[in-house]
Coordinates of C-alpha atoms in Angstrom, one line a residue:
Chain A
X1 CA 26.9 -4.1 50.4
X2 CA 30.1 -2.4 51.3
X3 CA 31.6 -5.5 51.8
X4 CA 30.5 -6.9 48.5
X5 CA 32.3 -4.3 46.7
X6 CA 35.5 -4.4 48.5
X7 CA 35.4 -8.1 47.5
X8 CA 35.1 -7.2 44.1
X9 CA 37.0 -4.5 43.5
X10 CA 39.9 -6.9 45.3
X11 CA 38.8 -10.2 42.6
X12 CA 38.7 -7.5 39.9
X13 CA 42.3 -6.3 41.6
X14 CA 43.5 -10.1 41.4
X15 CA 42.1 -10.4 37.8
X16 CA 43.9 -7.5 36.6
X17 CA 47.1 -8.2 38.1
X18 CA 47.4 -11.8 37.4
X19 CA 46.5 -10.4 33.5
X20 CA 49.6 -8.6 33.8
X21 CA 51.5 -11.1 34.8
X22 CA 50.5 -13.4 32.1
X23 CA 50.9 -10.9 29.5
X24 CA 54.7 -10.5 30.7
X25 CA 57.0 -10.2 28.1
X26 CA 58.8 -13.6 28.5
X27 CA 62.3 -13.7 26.7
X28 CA 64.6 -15.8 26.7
X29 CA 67.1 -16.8 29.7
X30 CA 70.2 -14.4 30.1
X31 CA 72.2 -17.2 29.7
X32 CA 71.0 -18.4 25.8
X33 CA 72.4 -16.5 22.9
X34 CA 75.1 -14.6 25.4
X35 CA 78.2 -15.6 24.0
X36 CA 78.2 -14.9 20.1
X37 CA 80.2 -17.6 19.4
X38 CA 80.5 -16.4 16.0
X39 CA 78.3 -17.6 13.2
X40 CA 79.0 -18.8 9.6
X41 CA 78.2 -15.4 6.8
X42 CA 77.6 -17.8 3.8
X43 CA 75.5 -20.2 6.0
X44 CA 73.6 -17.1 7.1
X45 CA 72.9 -15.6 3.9
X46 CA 70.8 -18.7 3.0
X47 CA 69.4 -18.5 6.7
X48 CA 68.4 -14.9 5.4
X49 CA 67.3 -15.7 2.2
X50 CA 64.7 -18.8 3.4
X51 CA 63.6 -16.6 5.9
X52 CA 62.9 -13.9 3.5
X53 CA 63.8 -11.2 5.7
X54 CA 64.2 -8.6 2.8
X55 CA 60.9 -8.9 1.6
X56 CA 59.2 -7.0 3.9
X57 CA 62.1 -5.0 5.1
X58 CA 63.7 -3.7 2.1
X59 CA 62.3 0.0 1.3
X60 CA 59.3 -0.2 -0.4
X61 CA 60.2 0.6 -4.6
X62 CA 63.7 0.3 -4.0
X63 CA 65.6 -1.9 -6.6
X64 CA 68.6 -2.8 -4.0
X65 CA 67.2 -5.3 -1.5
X66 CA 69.7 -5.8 0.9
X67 CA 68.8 -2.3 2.4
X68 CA 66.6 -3.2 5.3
X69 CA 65.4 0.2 5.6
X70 CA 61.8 -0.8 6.2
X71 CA 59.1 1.1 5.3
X72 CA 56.8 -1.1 3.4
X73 CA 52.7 -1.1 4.6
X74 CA 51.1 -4.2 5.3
X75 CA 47.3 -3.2 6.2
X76 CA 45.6 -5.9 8.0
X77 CA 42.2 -6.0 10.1
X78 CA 43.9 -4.8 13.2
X79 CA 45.6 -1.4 11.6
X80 CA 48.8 -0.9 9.4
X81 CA 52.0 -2.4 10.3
X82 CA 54.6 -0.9 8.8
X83 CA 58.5 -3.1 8.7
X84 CA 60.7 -1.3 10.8
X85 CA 64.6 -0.5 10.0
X86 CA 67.0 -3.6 11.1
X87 CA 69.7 -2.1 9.0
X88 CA 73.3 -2.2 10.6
X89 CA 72.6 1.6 11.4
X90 CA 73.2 1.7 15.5
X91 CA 70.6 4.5 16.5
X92 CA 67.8 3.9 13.3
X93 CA 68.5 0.3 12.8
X94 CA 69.7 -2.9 14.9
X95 CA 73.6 -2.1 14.8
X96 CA 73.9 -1.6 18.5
X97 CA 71.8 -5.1 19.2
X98 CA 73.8 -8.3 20.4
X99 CA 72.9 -11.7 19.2
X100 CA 70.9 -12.4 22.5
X101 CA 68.6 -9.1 21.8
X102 CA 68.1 -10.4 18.2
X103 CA 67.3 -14.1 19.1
X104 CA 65.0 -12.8 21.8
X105 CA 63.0 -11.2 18.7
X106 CA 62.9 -13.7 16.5
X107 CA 62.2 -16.9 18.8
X108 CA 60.0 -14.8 21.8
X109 CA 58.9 -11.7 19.4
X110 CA 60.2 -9.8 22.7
X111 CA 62.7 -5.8 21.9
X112 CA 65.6 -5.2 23.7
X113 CA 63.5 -2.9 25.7
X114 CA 61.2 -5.9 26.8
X115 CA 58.3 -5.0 24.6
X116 CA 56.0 -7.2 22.6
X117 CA 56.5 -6.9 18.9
X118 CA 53.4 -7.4 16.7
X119 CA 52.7 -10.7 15.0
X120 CA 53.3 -9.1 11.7
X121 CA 56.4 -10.1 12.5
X122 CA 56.6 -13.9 12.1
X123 CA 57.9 -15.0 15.1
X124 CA 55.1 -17.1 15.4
X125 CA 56.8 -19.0 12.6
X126 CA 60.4 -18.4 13.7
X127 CA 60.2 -19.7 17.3
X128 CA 60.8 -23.1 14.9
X129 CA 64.1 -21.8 14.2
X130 CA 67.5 -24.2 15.0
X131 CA 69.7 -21.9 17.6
X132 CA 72.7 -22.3 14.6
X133 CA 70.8 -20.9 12.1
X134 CA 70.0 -17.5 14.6
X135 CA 73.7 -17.2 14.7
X136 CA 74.6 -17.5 11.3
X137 CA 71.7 -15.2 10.4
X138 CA 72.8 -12.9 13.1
X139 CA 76.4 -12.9 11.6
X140 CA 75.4 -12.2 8.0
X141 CA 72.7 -9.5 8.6
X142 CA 75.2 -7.2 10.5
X143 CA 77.3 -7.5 7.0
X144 CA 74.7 -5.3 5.5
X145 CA 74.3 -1.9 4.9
X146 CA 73.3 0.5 7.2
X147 CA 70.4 2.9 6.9
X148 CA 70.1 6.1 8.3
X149 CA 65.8 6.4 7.7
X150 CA 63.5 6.1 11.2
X151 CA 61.4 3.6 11.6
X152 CA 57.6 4.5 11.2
X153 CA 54.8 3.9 13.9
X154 CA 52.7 1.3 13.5
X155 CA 49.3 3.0 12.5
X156 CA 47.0 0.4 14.8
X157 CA 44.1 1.6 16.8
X158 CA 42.9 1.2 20.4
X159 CA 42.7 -1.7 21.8
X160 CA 45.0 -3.6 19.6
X161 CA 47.7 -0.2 20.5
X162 CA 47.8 -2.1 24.2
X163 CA 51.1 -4.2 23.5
X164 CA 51.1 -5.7 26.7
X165 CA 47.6 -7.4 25.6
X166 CA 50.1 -9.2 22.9
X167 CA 51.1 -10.9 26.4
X168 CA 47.8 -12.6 26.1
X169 CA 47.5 -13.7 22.8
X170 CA 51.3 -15.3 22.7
X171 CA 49.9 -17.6 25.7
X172 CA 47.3 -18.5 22.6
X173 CA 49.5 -18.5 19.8
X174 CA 53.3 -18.7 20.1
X175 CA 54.1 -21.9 20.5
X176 CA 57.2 -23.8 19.2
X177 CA 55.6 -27.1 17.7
X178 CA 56.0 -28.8 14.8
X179 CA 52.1 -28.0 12.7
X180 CA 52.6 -31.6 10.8
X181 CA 53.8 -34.1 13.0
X182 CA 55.8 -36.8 12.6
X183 CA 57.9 -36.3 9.4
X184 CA 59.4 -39.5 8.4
X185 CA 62.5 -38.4 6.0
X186 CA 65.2 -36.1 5.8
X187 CA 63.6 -34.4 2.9
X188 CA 59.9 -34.1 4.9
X189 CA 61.9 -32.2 7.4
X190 CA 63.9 -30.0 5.8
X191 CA 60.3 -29.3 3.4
X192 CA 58.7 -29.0 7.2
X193 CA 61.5 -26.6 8.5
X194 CA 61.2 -24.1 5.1
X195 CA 57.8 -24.3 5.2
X196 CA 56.8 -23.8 9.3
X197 CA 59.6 -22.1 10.3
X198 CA 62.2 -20.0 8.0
X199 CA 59.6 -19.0 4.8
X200 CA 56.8 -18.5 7.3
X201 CA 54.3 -19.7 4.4
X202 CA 51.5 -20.3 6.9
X203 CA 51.2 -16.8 8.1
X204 CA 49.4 -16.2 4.4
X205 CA 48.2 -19.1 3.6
X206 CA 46.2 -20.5 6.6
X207 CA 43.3 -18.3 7.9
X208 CA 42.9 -16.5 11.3
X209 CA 40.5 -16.7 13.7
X210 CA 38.9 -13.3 15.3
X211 CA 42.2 -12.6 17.8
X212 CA 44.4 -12.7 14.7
X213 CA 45.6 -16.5 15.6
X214 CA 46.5 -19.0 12.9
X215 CA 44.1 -21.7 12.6
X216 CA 46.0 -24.8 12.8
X217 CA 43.1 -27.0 11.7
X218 CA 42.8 -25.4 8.7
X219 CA 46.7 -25.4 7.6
X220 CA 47.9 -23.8 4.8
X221 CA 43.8 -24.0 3.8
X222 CA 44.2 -20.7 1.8
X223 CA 43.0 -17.4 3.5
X224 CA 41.6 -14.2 2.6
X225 CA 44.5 -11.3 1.6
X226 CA 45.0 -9.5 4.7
X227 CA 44.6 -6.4 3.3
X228 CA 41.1 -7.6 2.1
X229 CA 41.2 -7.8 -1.8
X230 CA 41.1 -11.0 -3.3
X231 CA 42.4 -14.8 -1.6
X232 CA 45.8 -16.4 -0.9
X233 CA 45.4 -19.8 -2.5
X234 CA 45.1 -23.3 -0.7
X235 CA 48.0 -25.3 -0.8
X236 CA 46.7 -28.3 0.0
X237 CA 46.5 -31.2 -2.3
X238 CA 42.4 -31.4 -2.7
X239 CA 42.6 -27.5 -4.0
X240 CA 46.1 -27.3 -5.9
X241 CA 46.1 -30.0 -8.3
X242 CA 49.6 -29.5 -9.0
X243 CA 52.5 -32.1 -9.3
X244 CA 55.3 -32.0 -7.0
X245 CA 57.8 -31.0 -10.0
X246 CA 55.2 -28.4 -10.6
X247 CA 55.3 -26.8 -7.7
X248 CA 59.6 -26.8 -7.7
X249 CA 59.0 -24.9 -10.8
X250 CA 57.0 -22.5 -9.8
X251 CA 59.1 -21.6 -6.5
X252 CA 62.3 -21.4 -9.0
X253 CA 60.7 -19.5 -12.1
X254 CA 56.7 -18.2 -10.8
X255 CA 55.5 -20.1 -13.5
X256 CA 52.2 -21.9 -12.5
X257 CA 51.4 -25.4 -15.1
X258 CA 49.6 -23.0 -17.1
X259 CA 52.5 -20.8 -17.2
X260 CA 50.7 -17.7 -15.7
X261 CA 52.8 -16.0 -13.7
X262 CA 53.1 -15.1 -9.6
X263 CA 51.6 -11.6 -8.6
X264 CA 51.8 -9.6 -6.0
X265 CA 54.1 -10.6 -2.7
X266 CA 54.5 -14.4 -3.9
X267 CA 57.1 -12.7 -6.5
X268 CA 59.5 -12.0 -3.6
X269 CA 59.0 -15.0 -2.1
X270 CA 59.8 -17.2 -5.6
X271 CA 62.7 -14.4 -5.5
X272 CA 64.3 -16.0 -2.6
X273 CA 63.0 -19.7 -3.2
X274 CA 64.9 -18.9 -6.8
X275 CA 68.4 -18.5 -4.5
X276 CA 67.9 -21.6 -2.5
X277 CA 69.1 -25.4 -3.7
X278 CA 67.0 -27.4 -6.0
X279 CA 66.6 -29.7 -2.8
X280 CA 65.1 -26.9 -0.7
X281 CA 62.3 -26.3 -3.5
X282 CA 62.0 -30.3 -3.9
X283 CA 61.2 -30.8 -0.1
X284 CA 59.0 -28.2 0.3
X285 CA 57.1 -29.6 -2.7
X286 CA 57.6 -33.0 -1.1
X287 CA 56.3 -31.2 2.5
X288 CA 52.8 -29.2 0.5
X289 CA 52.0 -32.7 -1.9
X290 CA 51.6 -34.6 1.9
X291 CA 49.5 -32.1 2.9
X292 CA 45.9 -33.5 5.0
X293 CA 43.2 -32.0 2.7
X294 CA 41.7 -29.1 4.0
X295 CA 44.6 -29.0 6.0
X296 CA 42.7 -30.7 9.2
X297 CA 45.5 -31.8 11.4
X298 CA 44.5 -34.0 14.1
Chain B
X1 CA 10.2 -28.7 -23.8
X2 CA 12.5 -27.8 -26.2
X3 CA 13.1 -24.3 -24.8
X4 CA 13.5 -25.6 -21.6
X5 CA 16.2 -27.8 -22.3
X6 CA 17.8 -24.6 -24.6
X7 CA 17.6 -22.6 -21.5
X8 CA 19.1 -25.5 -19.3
X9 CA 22.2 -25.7 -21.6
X10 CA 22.3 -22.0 -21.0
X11 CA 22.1 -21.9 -17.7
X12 CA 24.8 -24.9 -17.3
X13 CA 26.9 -22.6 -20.1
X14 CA 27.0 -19.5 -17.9
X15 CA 27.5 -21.8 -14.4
X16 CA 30.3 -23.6 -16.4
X17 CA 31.5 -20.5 -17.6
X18 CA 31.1 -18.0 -14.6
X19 CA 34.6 -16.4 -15.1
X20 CA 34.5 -16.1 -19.2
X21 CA 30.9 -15.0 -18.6
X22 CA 32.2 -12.5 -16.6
X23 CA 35.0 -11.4 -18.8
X24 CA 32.2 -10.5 -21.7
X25 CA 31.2 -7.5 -19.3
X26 CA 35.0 -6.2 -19.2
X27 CA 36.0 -3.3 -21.2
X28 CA 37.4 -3.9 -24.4
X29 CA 41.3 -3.0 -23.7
X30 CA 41.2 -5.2 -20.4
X31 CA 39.9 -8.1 -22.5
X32 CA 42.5 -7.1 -25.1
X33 CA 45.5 -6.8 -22.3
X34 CA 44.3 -10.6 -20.7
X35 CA 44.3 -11.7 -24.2
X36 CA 47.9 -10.7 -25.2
X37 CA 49.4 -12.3 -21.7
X38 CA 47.0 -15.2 -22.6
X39 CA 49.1 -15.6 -25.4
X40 CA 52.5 -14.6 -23.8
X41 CA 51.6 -17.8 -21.4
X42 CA 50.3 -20.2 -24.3
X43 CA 53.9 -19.9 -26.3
X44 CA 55.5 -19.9 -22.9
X45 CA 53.8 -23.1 -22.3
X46 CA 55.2 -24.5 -25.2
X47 CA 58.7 -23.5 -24.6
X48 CA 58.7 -24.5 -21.0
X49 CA 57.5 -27.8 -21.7
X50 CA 60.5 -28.3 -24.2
X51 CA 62.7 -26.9 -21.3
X52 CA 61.8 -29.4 -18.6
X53 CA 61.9 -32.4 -21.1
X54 CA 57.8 -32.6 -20.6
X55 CA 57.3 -31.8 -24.6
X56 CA 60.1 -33.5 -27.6
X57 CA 62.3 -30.5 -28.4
X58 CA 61.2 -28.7 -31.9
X59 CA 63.2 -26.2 -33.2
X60 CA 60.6 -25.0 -35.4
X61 CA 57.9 -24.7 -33.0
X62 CA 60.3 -23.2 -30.4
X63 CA 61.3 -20.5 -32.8
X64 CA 57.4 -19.6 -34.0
X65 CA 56.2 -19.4 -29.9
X66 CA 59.3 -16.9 -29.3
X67 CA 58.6 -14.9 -32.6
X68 CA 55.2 -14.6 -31.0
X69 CA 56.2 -14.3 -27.5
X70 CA 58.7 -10.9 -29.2
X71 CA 55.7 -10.0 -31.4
X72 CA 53.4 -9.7 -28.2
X73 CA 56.0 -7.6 -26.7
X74 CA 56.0 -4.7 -29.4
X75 CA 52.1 -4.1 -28.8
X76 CA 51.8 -0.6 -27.4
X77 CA 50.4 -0.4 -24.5
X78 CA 48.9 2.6 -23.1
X79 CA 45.7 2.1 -25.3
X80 CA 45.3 -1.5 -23.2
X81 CA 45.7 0.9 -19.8
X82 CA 43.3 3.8 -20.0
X83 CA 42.6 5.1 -16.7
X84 CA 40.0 3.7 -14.7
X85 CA 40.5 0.4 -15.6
X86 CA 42.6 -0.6 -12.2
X87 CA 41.3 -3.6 -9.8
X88 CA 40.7 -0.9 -7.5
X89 CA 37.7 0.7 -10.4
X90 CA 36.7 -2.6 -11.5
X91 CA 36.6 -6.6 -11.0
X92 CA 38.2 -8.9 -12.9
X93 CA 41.5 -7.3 -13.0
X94 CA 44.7 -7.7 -11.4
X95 CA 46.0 -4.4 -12.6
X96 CA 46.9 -2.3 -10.0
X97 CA 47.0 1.1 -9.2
X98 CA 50.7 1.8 -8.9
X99 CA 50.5 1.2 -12.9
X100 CA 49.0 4.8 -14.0
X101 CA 50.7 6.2 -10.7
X102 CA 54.2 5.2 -11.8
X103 CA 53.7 4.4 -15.8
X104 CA 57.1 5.2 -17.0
X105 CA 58.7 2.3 -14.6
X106 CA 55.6 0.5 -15.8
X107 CA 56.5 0.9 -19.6
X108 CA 60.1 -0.3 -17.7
X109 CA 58.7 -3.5 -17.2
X110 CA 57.6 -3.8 -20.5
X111 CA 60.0 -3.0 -22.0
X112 CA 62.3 -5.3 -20.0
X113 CA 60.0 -8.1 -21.6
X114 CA 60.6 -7.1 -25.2
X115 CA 64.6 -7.9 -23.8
X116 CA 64.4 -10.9 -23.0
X117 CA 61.9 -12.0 -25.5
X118 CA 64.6 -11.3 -27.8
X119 CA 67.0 -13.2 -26.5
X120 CA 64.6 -15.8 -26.1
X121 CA 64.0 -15.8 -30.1
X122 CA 67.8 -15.6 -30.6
X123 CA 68.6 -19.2 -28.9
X124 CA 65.2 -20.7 -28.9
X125 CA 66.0 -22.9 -32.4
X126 CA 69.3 -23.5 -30.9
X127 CA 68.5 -26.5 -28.9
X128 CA 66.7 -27.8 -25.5
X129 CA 69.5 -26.9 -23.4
X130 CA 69.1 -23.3 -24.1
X131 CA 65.6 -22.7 -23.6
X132 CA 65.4 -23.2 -19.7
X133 CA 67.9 -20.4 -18.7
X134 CA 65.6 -18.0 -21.8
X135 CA 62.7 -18.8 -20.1
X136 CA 63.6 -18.5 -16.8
X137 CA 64.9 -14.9 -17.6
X138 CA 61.4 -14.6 -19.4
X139 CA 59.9 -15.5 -15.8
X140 CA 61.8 -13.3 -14.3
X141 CA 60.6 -9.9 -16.5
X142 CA 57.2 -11.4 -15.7
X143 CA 57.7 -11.2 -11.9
X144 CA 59.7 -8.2 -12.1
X145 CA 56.9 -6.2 -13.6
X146 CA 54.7 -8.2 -11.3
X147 CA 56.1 -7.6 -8.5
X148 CA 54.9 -3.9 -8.3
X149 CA 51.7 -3.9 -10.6
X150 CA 49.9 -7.4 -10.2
X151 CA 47.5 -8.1 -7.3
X152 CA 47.2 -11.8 -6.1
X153 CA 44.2 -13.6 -7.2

């Protein structure tokens, strides 16, 4: 009997420890991002605007923007996440950060100090991102102002206040491929790289399973609003009926066919699709018309 | 038999119907606030068609839809808003809270529509090219206002 329980109390050691080694932070190599070779501002600023960085950081009600002050609630099942400050400020913001801290947290979701960072934070989305376009972004952002307000905790209750269990669900979730494969044309891929990567569209519009994960089988399916009043819609084609051309137009001016017009976060993100090329908003209509219905992807 | 088949029609009405059915039961001033955007979004159907070359340009009817789009913009509102009438009292509203928390930059908003509804009527008989830049500054007092007091669906 004895025996028996040394045996498992050692398995239940084993489990535990090899749990913490999977749920290891695991950033990037020292060597990727260390030299800032110094990025492009103007190239960056659309980088920034695609990736539609302000829209949750900006302080909630404030008019100006480009303040990334953070503040602004987004309630979920798990608890409240609250957007942190990544102002230039050096103590309340990310001013003291180099480019390979700041690539670390957008591709690996992984802080300077080697913590996990909550999904609410899309780098579920941004691990898609080209290694230029981290640079640039990472050379325009520190052109902004800086903010002297703290960030807020998260308000997230036990067990989900465990960050190292986020260890665990990255081995799930974080992974780097493309959701529709195989894009044939330089539009499809550009439309591919707005849609999975920079504008993060999936992290609304395609349900989650009971960890939080995206489910990929049901791709940009429509899902319920995270903060549990009302639905964000499908975008596939066997639920929006909408033309290509329509769909441009509504990213440029929120008008849908019917000319109602966008509520609620979608106005920030027509805000930023506004700023971006007529191409941008072409191929991501292009990318959403070739949708799989349902959004089953093999 | 013949009631039967009355009742079917009925019951394929109100199945058909489910959201206006469901609109009857709303207040009067919400039915009277989704009315007056339902016309906001009728006239701005007609302009943005003309803008993006899917409708033949008309001065005429381009000036009438932004006389009525600036018409619709001098209702007074608060009447439309009493309290208690937010998505969070009842269904079938998008209004949000933060409207009777913050009402004066709500009345902002609005106001900010009568602005560019004027414009709008200023250039809207001018010709096609003029109308896509008017209603896209339209859009954008729509989103402005919705931005902070709409809910998604």
């Amino acid at each position: 009997m004895r025996r028996l329980l040394g045996f498992l109390a050692l398995v239940a050691l084993l489990a535990t420890g090899a749990l913490w080694m999977i749920s290891a932070p695991d950033p990037l190599p020292m060597g990727e991002f260390a030299d800032d070779p110094g990025g492009d501002p103007a190239r960056g600023q659309t980088v920034f605007t695609a990736a539609g960085c302000a829209s949750c950081h900006h302080a909630p009600e404030s008019e100006d923007k480009l303040v990334l002050a953070g503040g602004q609630r987004f309630p979920s099942d798990f608890g409240t996440f609250i957007a942190p400050n990544i102002s230039s400020h050096p103590q309340q913001g990310i001013g003291a950060w180099s480019l390979h801290d700041f690539a670390n947290a957008l591709l690996r979701g992984v802080s300077p100090e080697g913590r996990h960072y909550y999904p609410a934070f899309p780098y579920t989305s941004y691990i898609r991102m080209e290694p230029q376009d981290v640079v640039d972004l990472w050379s325009f952002i520190r052109t902004l102002p800086a903010s002297d307000t703290p960030s807020q905790p998260h308000e997230v209750g036990f067990p989900f206040s465990l960050r190292r269990g986020l260890g665990l669900w990255k081995q799930l979730y974080l992974d780097p491929a493309w959701i529709v494969p195989g894009a044939e044309s330089d539009e499809m891929r550009r439309g591919r790289y707005l849609v999975e990567a920079l504008a993060h569209c999936g992290e609304c519009h395609t349900p989650r399973d009971a960890f939080g994960g995206l489910e990929r089988d049901a791709w940009l399916a429509g899902a319920p609003a995270p903060d549990g009043k009302g639905r964000i819609p499908a975008l596939t084609p066997d639920k929006l009926g909408w033309s290509a051309e329509d769909v441009a137009y509504y990213l440029e001016t929120g008008f849908t066919p019917d000319y109602d017009s966008a509520g609620g976060h979608m106005v920030e993100v027509i805000a930023n699709f506004a700023k971006l090329p007529p191409e941008d908003r072409a191929a991501v209509a292009a990318y959403v018309k070739a949708l799989p219905d349902g959004g089953a992807m093999n | 038999m013949k009631i039967t088949a009355t009742r079917l029609a009925m019951a394929a009405t109100v199945a058909a119907l489910g959201t206006a059915a469901l609109a009857q039961e709303l207040p009067g001033p919400v039915k009277a606030r989704q009315g007056q955007f339902n016309i906001l979004a009728i006239n701005l159907g007609i302009l943005g068609d003309m803008a993006r070359g899917k409708a033949a340009y008309d001065a005429d009817a381009a000036q009438k839809a932004a006389d009525t789009i600036v018409a619709v913009s001098m209702i007074n509102e608060p009447p439309l808003f009493p309290e208690g009438t937010s998505e969070m009292d009842i269904d079938g509203t998008r209004a949000k809270a933060e409207i009777w928390d913050d009402w004066e930059g709500f009345a902002g908003k609005w106001s900010g529509l009568g602005e560019a509804a004027v414009s709008l009527q200023q250039v809207a008989a001018t010709g096609q090219e003029a109308l896509g830049p008017a209603v896209g500054q339209l859009g954008g007092a729509c989103k402005a206002c919705h931005d902070s007091f709409r809910a998604p669906e």
